[in-house]
Amino acid sequence: MTTQSSRRALQLRLWALFMFFFIPGLLMASWATRTPAIRDLLALSTAEMGVVLFGLSVGSMSGILCSAWLVKRFGTRKVIRTTMSFAVLGMLVLSLALWVTSAPLFAFGLAIFGASFGSAEVAINVEGAAIEREMNKTVLPMMHGFYSFGTLVRRRGGHGSDRIRSAGRPAHPGGGAGGYPAHRHCYPRHSRRHR
């Protein structure tokens, strides 16, 4: 591989990681900004909604605790691809839970999303650190900034559609499905595994 093609592959890896911080921010803001409306739709008290939201914390901590083993066993590329796909699945479960007005199912969807992004975040940071070493340049803070950028884009774009019925439409989380093809086309197959 020539120096030019190596540099291009490195840039593609970098932008793929930017995308994988942007997408979770976009997905999170899809429902987080509607929490009061979701609580009303599920007919929950504030305390009961807190219990439902605890599913996100349980999932996130589980994903983070398992992430080191997953990265060591499967490598960053497979972990990122799989967990980001499951994060989108979690958002689809959230949409289904709102359609059928099921609080337990909504908590389960939050747990799936939390576990997926918890594992993905660690793998992304491991890969980001590797890219920093190869580029001899600090890029991780910019990657983390893309998460905030994703939430900002979703909030700005959702001002005109913040209705309770729109909270349950699969169209919101489905937008994150672009993450899989982004990974498939932007992330080189030769990316090394981290052991």
PDB file of C-alpha atoms in Angstrom:
ATOM      1  CA  MET A   1       0.000   0.000   0.000  1.00  0.00           C
ATOM      2  CA  THR A   2       1.399   3.377  -0.986  1.00  0.00           C
ATOM      3  CA  THR A   3       1.807   6.275   1.411  1.00  0.00           C
ATOM      4  CA  GLN A   4      -1.031   8.179  -0.277  1.00  0.00           C
ATOM      5  CA  SER A   5      -3.462   5.268  -0.054  1.00  0.00           C
ATOM      6  CA  SER A   6      -2.460   4.671   3.570  1.00  0.00           C
ATOM      7  CA  ARG A   7      -3.199   8.299   4.370  1.00  0.00           C
ATOM      8  CA  ARG A   8      -6.567   8.071   2.649  1.00  0.00           C
ATOM      9  CA  ALA A   9      -7.456   4.885   4.536  1.00  0.00           C
ATOM     10  CA  LEU A  10      -6.557   6.610   7.794  1.00  0.00           C
ATOM     11  CA  GLN A  11      -8.796   9.557   6.930  1.00  0.00           C
ATOM     12  CA  LEU A  12     -11.672   7.198   6.136  1.00  0.00           C
ATOM     13  CA  ARG A  13     -11.230   5.480   9.492  1.00  0.00           C
ATOM     14  CA  LEU A  14     -11.244   8.862  11.212  1.00  0.00           C
ATOM     15  CA  TRP A  15     -14.441  10.039   9.529  1.00  0.00           C
ATOM     16  CA  ALA A  16     -16.131   6.710  10.231  1.00  0.00           C
ATOM     17  CA  LEU A  17     -15.456   7.243  13.937  1.00  0.00           C
ATOM     18  CA  PHE A  18     -16.812  10.787  13.710  1.00  0.00           C
ATOM     19  CA  MET A  19     -19.990   9.289  12.269  1.00  0.00           C
ATOM     20  CA  PHE A  20     -20.234   6.758  15.070  1.00  0.00           C
ATOM     21  CA  PHE A  21     -20.210   9.510  17.668  1.00  0.00           C
ATOM     22  CA  PHE A  22     -22.661  11.619  15.671  1.00  0.00           C
ATOM     23  CA  ILE A  23     -25.276   8.866  15.237  1.00  0.00           C
ATOM     24  CA  PRO A  24     -25.767   8.035  18.959  1.00  0.00           C
ATOM     25  CA  GLY A  25     -26.159  11.735  19.718  1.00  0.00           C
ATOM     26  CA  LEU A  26     -28.790  11.943  17.000  1.00  0.00           C
ATOM     27  CA  LEU A  27     -30.583   8.858  18.298  1.00  0.00           C
ATOM     28  CA  MET A  28     -30.449   9.890  21.947  1.00  0.00           C
ATOM     29  CA  ALA A  29     -31.930  13.303  21.218  1.00  0.00           C
ATOM     30  CA  SER A  30     -34.741  11.643  19.236  1.00  0.00           C
ATOM     31  CA  TRP A  31     -36.424  10.506  22.433  1.00  0.00           C
ATOM     32  CA  ALA A  32     -34.702  12.369  25.283  1.00  0.00           C
ATOM     33  CA  THR A  33     -36.228  15.708  24.263  1.00  0.00           C
ATOM     34  CA  ARG A  34     -39.679  14.112  24.461  1.00  0.00           C
ATOM     35  CA  THR A  35     -39.330  12.477  27.882  1.00  0.00           C
ATOM     36  CA  PRO A  36     -42.302  14.351  29.451  1.00  0.00           C
ATOM     37  CA  ALA A  37     -44.556  13.482  26.506  1.00  0.00           C
ATOM     38  CA  ILE A  38     -43.385   9.863  26.594  1.00  0.00           C
ATOM     39  CA  ARG A  39     -44.144   9.704  30.320  1.00  0.00           C
ATOM     40  CA  ASP A  40     -47.667  10.928  29.654  1.00  0.00           C
ATOM     41  CA  LEU A  41     -48.182   8.506  26.784  1.00  0.00           C
ATOM     42  CA  LEU A  42     -47.099   5.572  28.954  1.00  0.00           C
ATOM     43  CA  ALA A  43     -49.327   6.893  31.777  1.00  0.00           C
ATOM     44  CA  LEU A  44     -46.482   6.888  34.301  1.00  0.00           C
ATOM     45  CA  SER A  45     -45.788   9.004  37.337  1.00  0.00           C
ATOM     46  CA  THR A  46     -42.490  10.863  37.602  1.00  0.00           C
ATOM     47  CA  ALA A  47     -41.148   8.184  39.966  1.00  0.00           C
ATOM     48  CA  GLU A  48     -42.247   5.366  37.657  1.00  0.00           C
ATOM     49  CA  MET A  49     -40.636   7.094  34.695  1.00  0.00           C
ATOM     50  CA  GLY A  50     -37.425   7.261  36.709  1.00  0.00           C
ATOM     51  CA  VAL A  51     -37.533   3.485  37.124  1.00  0.00           C
ATOM     52  CA  VAL A  52     -38.055   3.053  33.375  1.00  0.00           C
ATOM     53  CA  LEU A  53     -35.132   5.366  32.597  1.00  0.00           C
ATOM     54  CA  PHE A  54     -32.979   3.295  34.948  1.00  0.00           C
ATOM     55  CA  GLY A  55     -32.948   0.709  32.168  1.00  0.00           C
ATOM     56  CA  LEU A  56     -30.604   3.008  30.253  1.00  0.00           C
ATOM     57  CA  SER A  57     -28.182   3.151  33.187  1.00  0.00           C
ATOM     58  CA  VAL A  58     -28.248  -0.612  33.689  1.00  0.00           C
ATOM     59  CA  GLY A  59     -27.624  -1.211  30.004  1.00  0.00           C
ATOM     60  CA  SER A  60     -24.839   1.373  29.791  1.00  0.00           C
ATOM     61  CA  MET A  61     -22.939   0.001  32.772  1.00  0.00           C
ATOM     62  CA  SER A  62     -23.330  -3.567  31.506  1.00  0.00           C
ATOM     63  CA  GLY A  63     -22.001  -2.577  28.103  1.00  0.00           C
ATOM     64  CA  ILE A  64     -19.030  -0.713  29.552  1.00  0.00           C
ATOM     65  CA  LEU A  65     -18.136  -3.608  31.860  1.00  0.00           C
ATOM     66  CA  CYS A  66     -18.239  -6.088  28.969  1.00  0.00           C
ATOM     67  CA  SER A  67     -16.486  -3.853  26.455  1.00  0.00           C
ATOM     68  CA  ALA A  68     -12.890  -4.723  27.361  1.00  0.00           C
ATOM     69  CA  TRP A  69     -13.539  -8.434  26.885  1.00  0.00           C
ATOM     70  CA  LEU A  70     -15.444  -7.839  23.654  1.00  0.00           C
ATOM     71  CA  VAL A  71     -12.684  -5.683  22.153  1.00  0.00           C
ATOM     72  CA  LYS A  72     -10.009  -8.175  23.158  1.00  0.00           C
ATOM     73  CA  ARG A  73     -12.002 -11.115  21.819  1.00  0.00           C
ATOM     74  CA  PHE A  74     -13.399  -9.693  18.589  1.00  0.00           C
ATOM     75  CA  GLY A  75     -11.453  -6.508  17.813  1.00  0.00           C
ATOM     76  CA  THR A  76     -12.680  -2.943  17.537  1.00  0.00           C
ATOM     77  CA  ARG A  77     -14.120  -3.202  14.026  1.00  0.00           C
ATOM     78  CA  LYS A  78     -16.520  -6.051  14.796  1.00  0.00           C
ATOM     79  CA  VAL A  79     -17.514  -4.587  18.145  1.00  0.00           C
ATOM     80  CA  ILE A  80     -18.309  -1.180  16.654  1.00  0.00           C
ATOM     81  CA  ARG A  81     -20.251  -2.623  13.735  1.00  0.00           C
ATOM     82  CA  THR A  82     -22.301  -5.011  15.875  1.00  0.00           C
ATOM     83  CA  THR A  83     -23.016  -2.715  18.802  1.00  0.00           C
ATOM     84  CA  MET A  84     -24.009   0.220  16.620  1.00  0.00           C
ATOM     85  CA  SER A  85     -26.430  -2.041  14.763  1.00  0.00           C
ATOM     86  CA  PHE A  86     -27.927  -3.082  18.099  1.00  0.00           C
ATOM     87  CA  ALA A  87     -28.163   0.571  19.149  1.00  0.00           C
ATOM     88  CA  VAL A  88     -30.414   1.212  16.156  1.00  0.00           C
ATOM     89  CA  LEU A  89     -32.388  -1.911  17.084  1.00  0.00           C
ATOM     90  CA  GLY A  90     -32.826  -0.498  20.578  1.00  0.00           C
ATOM     91  CA  MET A  91     -34.316   2.680  19.153  1.00  0.00           C
ATOM     92  CA  LEU A  92     -36.722   0.640  17.048  1.00  0.00           C
ATOM     93  CA  VAL A  93     -37.787  -1.205  20.205  1.00  0.00           C
ATOM     94  CA  LEU A  94     -38.433   2.176  21.833  1.00  0.00           C
ATOM     95  CA  SER A  95     -40.679   3.138  18.927  1.00  0.00           C
ATOM     96  CA  LEU A  96     -42.560  -0.153  19.188  1.00  0.00           C
ATOM     97  CA  ALA A  97     -42.958   0.331  22.944  1.00  0.00           C
ATOM     98  CA  LEU A  98     -44.579   3.703  22.344  1.00  0.00           C
ATOM     99  CA  TRP A  99     -46.915   2.309  19.715  1.00  0.00           C
ATOM    100  CA  VAL A 100     -48.150  -0.389  22.115  1.00  0.00           C
ATOM    101  CA  THR A 101     -47.763   1.888  25.187  1.00  0.00           C
ATOM    102  CA  SER A 102     -45.631  -0.621  27.092  1.00  0.00           C
ATOM    103  CA  ALA A 103     -43.385   0.793  29.819  1.00  0.00           C
ATOM    104  CA  PRO A 104     -41.474  -2.498  30.381  1.00  0.00           C
ATOM    105  CA  LEU A 105     -40.743  -2.740  26.660  1.00  0.00           C
ATOM    106  CA  PHE A 106     -39.573   0.873  26.643  1.00  0.00           C
ATOM    107  CA  ALA A 107     -37.203   0.127  29.545  1.00  0.00           C
ATOM    108  CA  PHE A 108     -35.939  -2.912  27.619  1.00  0.00           C
ATOM    109  CA  GLY A 109     -35.295  -0.768  24.551  1.00  0.00           C
ATOM    110  CA  LEU A 110     -33.351   1.705  26.674  1.00  0.00           C
ATOM    111  CA  ALA A 111     -31.289  -1.158  28.087  1.00  0.00           C
ATOM    112  CA  ILE A 112     -30.456  -2.395  24.583  1.00  0.00           C
ATOM    113  CA  PHE A 113     -29.442   1.073  23.455  1.00  0.00           C
ATOM    114  CA  GLY A 114     -27.426   1.722  26.622  1.00  0.00           C
ATOM    115  CA  ALA A 115     -25.564  -1.586  26.468  1.00  0.00           C
ATOM    116  CA  SER A 116     -24.843  -1.166  22.774  1.00  0.00           C
ATOM    117  CA  PHE A 117     -23.550   2.380  22.992  1.00  0.00           C
ATOM    118  CA  GLY A 118     -21.657   1.654  26.218  1.00  0.00           C
ATOM    119  CA  SER A 119     -19.678  -1.073  24.466  1.00  0.00           C
ATOM    120  CA  ALA A 120     -19.367   0.881  21.228  1.00  0.00           C
ATOM    121  CA  GLU A 121     -18.061   3.989  22.969  1.00  0.00           C
ATOM    122  CA  VAL A 122     -15.158   2.101  24.518  1.00  0.00           C
ATOM    123  CA  ALA A 123     -14.286   0.408  21.214  1.00  0.00           C
ATOM    124  CA  ILE A 124     -14.495   3.731  19.369  1.00  0.00           C
ATOM    125  CA  ASN A 125     -12.184   5.380  21.883  1.00  0.00           C
ATOM    126  CA  VAL A 126      -9.689   2.514  21.592  1.00  0.00           C
ATOM    127  CA  GLU A 127      -9.693   2.868  17.821  1.00  0.00           C
ATOM    128  CA  GLY A 128      -9.539   6.647  18.124  1.00  0.00           C
ATOM    129  CA  ALA A 129      -6.446   6.392  20.311  1.00  0.00           C
ATOM    130  CA  ALA A 130      -4.831   4.157  17.698  1.00  0.00           C
ATOM    131  CA  ILE A 131      -5.596   6.714  14.987  1.00  0.00           C
ATOM    132  CA  GLU A 132      -4.115   9.466  17.144  1.00  0.00           C
ATOM    133  CA  ARG A 133      -0.874   7.508  17.392  1.00  0.00           C
ATOM    134  CA  GLU A 134      -0.752   6.927  13.646  1.00  0.00           C
ATOM    135  CA  MET A 135      -1.553  10.547  12.820  1.00  0.00           C
ATOM    136  CA  ASN A 136       0.525  11.972  15.673  1.00  0.00           C
ATOM    137  CA  LYS A 137      -2.375  14.346  16.220  1.00  0.00           C
ATOM    138  CA  THR A 138      -5.088  14.780  18.890  1.00  0.00           C
ATOM    139  CA  VAL A 139      -8.516  13.901  17.485  1.00  0.00           C
ATOM    140  CA  LEU A 140     -10.465  12.300  20.357  1.00  0.00           C
ATOM    141  CA  PRO A 141     -11.893  15.605  21.681  1.00  0.00           C
ATOM    142  CA  MET A 142     -13.238  16.351  18.202  1.00  0.00           C
ATOM    143  CA  MET A 143     -14.794  12.876  18.044  1.00  0.00           C
ATOM    144  CA  HIS A 144     -16.573  13.453  21.340  1.00  0.00           C
ATOM    145  CA  GLY A 145     -17.762  16.793  20.024  1.00  0.00           C
ATOM    146  CA  PHE A 146     -19.589  15.020  17.208  1.00  0.00           C
ATOM    147  CA  TYR A 147     -21.873  13.395  19.803  1.00  0.00           C
ATOM    148  CA  SER A 148     -22.965  16.842  20.965  1.00  0.00           C
ATOM    149  CA  PHE A 149     -23.270  17.915  17.346  1.00  0.00           C
ATOM    150  CA  GLY A 150     -25.647  15.008  16.731  1.00  0.00           C
ATOM    151  CA  THR A 151     -27.889  16.020  19.627  1.00  0.00           C
ATOM    152  CA  LEU A 152     -27.874  19.619  18.409  1.00  0.00           C
ATOM    153  CA  VAL A 153     -28.832  18.644  14.863  1.00  0.00           C
ATOM    154  CA  ARG A 154     -31.706  16.485  16.096  1.00  0.00           C
ATOM    155  CA  ARG A 155     -33.020  19.118  18.473  1.00  0.00           C
ATOM    156  CA  ARG A 156     -32.878  21.829  15.839  1.00  0.00           C
ATOM    157  CA  GLY A 157     -34.526  19.585  13.274  1.00  0.00           C
ATOM    158  CA  GLY A 158     -37.221  18.398  15.640  1.00  0.00           C
ATOM    159  CA  HIS A 159     -38.665  21.727  16.738  1.00  0.00           C
ATOM    160  CA  GLY A 160     -41.397  21.571  14.131  1.00  0.00           C
ATOM    161  CA  SER A 161     -42.402  17.984  14.882  1.00  0.00           C
ATOM    162  CA  ASP A 162     -42.386  17.711  18.676  1.00  0.00           C
ATOM    163  CA  ARG A 163     -45.800  16.130  18.973  1.00  0.00           C
ATOM    164  CA  ILE A 164     -46.622  13.144  21.077  1.00  0.00           C
ATOM    165  CA  ARG A 165     -47.598  11.015  18.098  1.00  0.00           C
ATOM    166  CA  SER A 166     -44.260  11.665  16.391  1.00  0.00           C
ATOM    167  CA  ALA A 167     -42.407  10.279  19.410  1.00  0.00           C
ATOM    168  CA  GLY A 168     -43.488   6.779  18.489  1.00  0.00           C
ATOM    169  CA  ARG A 169     -42.732   6.823  14.811  1.00  0.00           C
ATOM    170  CA  PRO A 170     -39.943   4.485  13.720  1.00  0.00           C
ATOM    171  CA  ALA A 171     -38.751   7.154  11.297  1.00  0.00           C
ATOM    172  CA  HIS A 172     -36.755   8.872  14.047  1.00  0.00           C
ATOM    173  CA  PRO A 173     -34.528   5.984  15.160  1.00  0.00           C
ATOM    174  CA  GLY A 174     -34.494   4.510  11.691  1.00  0.00           C
ATOM    175  CA  GLY A 175     -32.383   7.431  10.557  1.00  0.00           C
ATOM    176  CA  GLY A 176     -29.453   5.948  12.423  1.00  0.00           C
ATOM    177  CA  ALA A 177     -29.501   2.889  10.198  1.00  0.00           C
ATOM    178  CA  GLY A 178     -27.101   4.754   7.946  1.00  0.00           C
ATOM    179  CA  GLY A 179     -24.392   3.908  10.436  1.00  0.00           C
ATOM    180  CA  TYR A 180     -23.974   0.363   9.159  1.00  0.00           C
ATOM    181  CA  PRO A 181     -23.312   1.242   5.516  1.00  0.00           C
ATOM    182  CA  ALA A 182     -21.110   4.094   6.687  1.00  0.00           C
ATOM    183  CA  HIS A 183     -18.972   1.637   8.584  1.00  0.00           C
ATOM    184  CA  ARG A 184     -18.994  -0.865   5.745  1.00  0.00           C
ATOM    185  CA  HIS A 185     -17.811   1.626   3.124  1.00  0.00           C
ATOM    186  CA  CYS A 186     -15.628   3.950   5.187  1.00  0.00           C
ATOM    187  CA  TYR A 187     -13.875   1.500   7.427  1.00  0.00           C
ATOM    188  CA  PRO A 188     -11.051  -0.531   5.866  1.00  0.00           C
ATOM    189  CA  ARG A 189     -11.190  -4.288   6.193  1.00  0.00           C
ATOM    190  CA  HIS A 190      -7.494  -4.415   6.976  1.00  0.00           C
ATOM    191  CA  SER A 191      -7.916  -2.442  10.217  1.00  0.00           C
ATOM    192  CA  ARG A 192      -5.932  -4.236  12.841  1.00  0.00           C
ATOM    193  CA  ARG A 193      -7.475  -5.860  15.881  1.00  0.00           C
ATOM    194  CA  HIS A 194      -6.583  -4.540  19.311  1.00  0.00           C
ATOM    195  CA  ARG A 195      -5.612  -7.243  21.770  1.00  0.00           C
TER     196      ARG A 195
END
